[in-house]
Amino acid sequence: YTVWLKRRTCWSIVWGGISGGMPILAGRVLALGHVDLIGILLSLAILFWIPTHILTFAMRYVDEYRAAGVPTFPSVYGFRATRLVIAISSVLVALTTGAAAVLIGVRWGFLRLLAVLSTGLFLLALISVFHPNERINFGLFKFASVYMLSAMLVLSL
């Protein structure tokens, strides 16, 4: 998500997601001295989380983005396609976060908590696909933030 891409393509958040995952990967490399699967999974978790978080925000402010001349996924592909991307990315973030948690050796109780959080994220995304409305969409935006914070805390315990 750069000043050069933001106004040119609705796919700029993908590049932002890649750069957003790099600090985790870099931290793992600094700690271990090499790239490992856990670092890659955690970076991918950030990449897959970005659409859930950013696209829900872009849907809420689609008119403002249009007025500013900033292409967003919802303004280019529509809300239905955006909701499907959000649902798919919610599954992918749950899978990558869960796989990283298992490889890290997160305790069973915390794995269950992560599973509950991941299920909540996916269910909200699924509800937004089949019963779209502004309230659910913004609730998903807020829950996505809580999800990532909680997931990172669980992974560190």
Tab-separated table of C-alpha atoms in Angstrom:
chain	number	residue	atom	x	y	z
A	1	TYR	CA	0.000	0.000	0.000
A	2	THR	CA	2.132	2.829	-1.291
A	3	VAL	CA	1.631	6.363	-2.482
A	4	TRP	CA	2.348	5.109	-6.020
A	5	LEU	CA	-0.072	2.173	-6.008
A	6	LYS	CA	-2.887	3.585	-3.881
A	7	ARG	CA	-4.331	5.765	-6.629
A	8	ARG	CA	-3.582	3.352	-9.491
A	9	THR	CA	-4.968	-0.036	-8.534
A	10	CYS	CA	-7.496	-1.563	-6.203
A	11	TRP	CA	-4.960	-4.349	-5.582
A	12	SER	CA	-2.633	-2.037	-3.628
A	13	ILE	CA	-3.725	-3.640	-0.350
A	14	VAL	CA	-2.171	-6.929	-1.465
A	15	TRP	CA	1.215	-5.237	-1.696
A	16	GLY	CA	0.502	-3.588	1.628
A	17	GLY	CA	-0.330	-6.986	3.083
A	18	ILE	CA	2.964	-8.413	1.897
A	19	SER	CA	4.905	-5.545	3.437
A	20	GLY	CA	2.718	-5.778	6.550
A	21	GLY	CA	3.806	-9.375	7.101
A	22	MET	CA	7.511	-8.659	6.675
A	23	PRO	CA	8.185	-7.409	10.245
A	24	ILE	CA	7.098	-10.780	11.670
A	25	LEU	CA	9.246	-12.667	9.191
A	26	ALA	CA	12.201	-10.338	9.793
A	27	GLY	CA	11.854	-10.755	13.555
A	28	ARG	CA	11.854	-14.549	13.220
A	29	VAL	CA	14.908	-14.419	10.969
A	30	LEU	CA	16.730	-12.171	13.442
A	31	ALA	CA	15.866	-14.515	16.309
A	32	LEU	CA	16.611	-17.786	14.497
A	33	GLY	CA	19.160	-16.817	11.874
A	34	HIS	CA	17.085	-18.305	9.041
A	35	VAL	CA	13.634	-18.271	7.452
A	36	ASP	CA	11.331	-20.933	8.866
A	37	LEU	CA	7.820	-22.203	8.195
A	38	ILE	CA	6.392	-20.505	11.288
A	39	GLY	CA	7.669	-17.117	10.131
A	40	ILE	CA	6.220	-17.667	6.674
A	41	LEU	CA	2.854	-18.743	8.123
A	42	LEU	CA	2.713	-15.707	10.405
A	43	SER	CA	3.543	-13.405	7.480
A	44	LEU	CA	0.828	-15.066	5.432
A	45	ALA	CA	-1.606	-14.641	8.326
A	46	ILE	CA	-1.076	-10.881	8.155
A	47	LEU	CA	-1.395	-10.927	4.354
A	48	PHE	CA	-4.687	-12.858	4.569
A	49	TRP	CA	-5.996	-10.726	7.443
A	50	ILE	CA	-5.509	-7.454	5.543
A	51	PRO	CA	-8.493	-7.934	3.168
A	52	THR	CA	-10.838	-8.697	6.059
A	53	HIS	CA	-9.741	-5.573	7.864
A	54	ILE	CA	-9.193	-3.111	5.015
A	55	LEU	CA	-11.942	-4.127	2.594
A	56	THR	CA	-14.638	-3.805	5.256
A	57	PHE	CA	-13.352	-0.283	5.884
A	58	ALA	CA	-13.258	0.441	2.139
A	59	MET	CA	-16.881	-0.705	1.834
A	60	ARG	CA	-17.950	1.684	4.565
A	61	TYR	CA	-16.218	4.635	2.910
A	62	VAL	CA	-16.573	3.638	-0.760
A	63	ASP	CA	-18.111	6.989	-1.741
A	64	GLU	CA	-15.301	8.942	-0.112
A	65	TYR	CA	-12.674	6.803	-1.851
A	66	ARG	CA	-14.453	7.321	-5.189
A	67	ALA	CA	-14.628	11.082	-4.648
A	68	ALA	CA	-10.901	11.131	-3.883
A	69	GLY	CA	-10.121	9.108	-7.006
A	70	VAL	CA	-8.768	6.143	-5.056
A	71	PRO	CA	-9.736	2.801	-6.612
A	72	THR	CA	-10.773	0.213	-4.052
A	73	PHE	CA	-11.825	-3.386	-4.502
A	74	PRO	CA	-15.459	-2.576	-3.595
A	75	SER	CA	-15.627	0.344	-6.037
A	76	VAL	CA	-14.156	-1.702	-8.899
A	77	TYR	CA	-15.646	-5.176	-8.313
A	78	GLY	CA	-18.706	-4.423	-6.191
A	79	PHE	CA	-19.774	-5.314	-2.685
A	80	ARG	CA	-20.779	-8.929	-3.378
A	81	ALA	CA	-17.368	-9.852	-4.797
A	82	THR	CA	-15.704	-7.967	-1.952
A	83	ARG	CA	-17.682	-9.899	0.649
A	84	LEU	CA	-16.656	-13.186	-0.978
A	85	VAL	CA	-12.992	-12.148	-0.918
A	86	ILE	CA	-13.377	-11.227	2.753
A	87	ALA	CA	-14.935	-14.623	3.552
A	88	ILE	CA	-12.163	-16.484	1.723
A	89	SER	CA	-9.445	-14.415	3.366
A	90	SER	CA	-11.047	-15.061	6.767
A	91	VAL	CA	-10.691	-18.806	6.208
A	92	LEU	CA	-7.098	-18.393	5.035
A	93	VAL	CA	-6.094	-16.273	8.026
A	94	ALA	CA	-7.674	-18.821	10.374
A	95	LEU	CA	-5.821	-21.698	8.690
A	96	THR	CA	-2.430	-19.989	8.640
A	97	THR	CA	-2.748	-18.703	12.198
A	98	GLY	CA	-3.917	-22.116	13.392
A	99	ALA	CA	-1.085	-23.927	11.608
A	100	ALA	CA	1.460	-21.522	13.102
A	101	ALA	CA	-0.045	-22.050	16.562
A	102	VAL	CA	0.255	-25.832	16.249
A	103	LEU	CA	3.861	-25.602	15.030
A	104	ILE	CA	4.757	-23.184	17.822
A	105	GLY	CA	3.289	-25.629	20.326
A	106	VAL	CA	0.586	-23.374	21.730
A	107	ARG	CA	-1.179	-25.089	24.628
A	108	TRP	CA	-4.501	-26.820	24.025
A	109	GLY	CA	-6.607	-24.250	25.898
A	110	PHE	CA	-5.169	-21.394	23.871
A	111	LEU	CA	-5.637	-23.375	20.651
A	112	ARG	CA	-9.318	-23.698	21.504
A	113	LEU	CA	-9.513	-19.948	22.142
A	114	LEU	CA	-7.891	-19.321	18.768
A	115	ALA	CA	-10.386	-21.715	17.146
A	116	VAL	CA	-13.301	-19.829	18.732
A	117	LEU	CA	-11.914	-16.485	17.548
A	118	SER	CA	-11.304	-17.843	14.044
A	119	THR	CA	-14.797	-19.308	13.895
A	120	GLY	CA	-16.237	-15.954	14.973
A	121	LEU	CA	-14.299	-14.139	12.266
A	122	PHE	CA	-15.441	-16.556	9.578
A	123	LEU	CA	-19.068	-16.584	10.754
A	124	LEU	CA	-19.236	-12.789	10.668
A	125	ALA	CA	-17.754	-12.835	7.163
A	126	LEU	CA	-20.249	-15.502	6.096
A	127	ILE	CA	-23.174	-13.595	7.590
A	128	SER	CA	-22.045	-10.513	5.673
A	129	VAL	CA	-22.183	-12.534	2.429
A	130	PHE	CA	-25.709	-13.877	2.963
A	131	HIS	CA	-27.226	-11.018	4.982
A	132	PRO	CA	-25.273	-7.948	3.913
A	133	ASN	CA	-25.758	-4.774	5.865
A	134	GLU	CA	-23.670	-1.888	7.137
A	135	ARG	CA	-23.883	-2.904	10.805
A	136	ILE	CA	-22.534	-6.419	10.244
A	137	ASN	CA	-19.876	-5.088	7.888
A	138	PHE	CA	-18.589	-2.561	10.415
A	139	GLY	CA	-18.826	-5.162	13.180
A	140	LEU	CA	-16.595	-7.408	11.084
A	141	PHE	CA	-14.136	-4.539	10.635
A	142	LYS	CA	-13.916	-4.065	14.406
A	143	PHE	CA	-13.795	-7.793	15.172
A	144	ALA	CA	-10.959	-8.269	12.667
A	145	SER	CA	-8.811	-5.907	14.749
A	146	VAL	CA	-9.659	-7.723	17.964
A	147	TYR	CA	-9.049	-11.043	16.212
A	148	MET	CA	-5.513	-10.208	15.100
A	149	LEU	CA	-4.545	-8.716	18.455
A	150	SER	CA	-5.960	-11.738	20.278
A	151	ALA	CA	-4.386	-14.212	17.850
A	152	MET	CA	-0.948	-12.647	18.283
A	153	LEU	CA	-1.341	-12.716	22.058
A	154	VAL	CA	-2.389	-16.381	21.951
A	155	LEU	CA	0.595	-17.206	19.748
A	156	SER	CA	2.948	-15.582	22.227
A	157	LEU	CA	1.661	-17.502	25.269
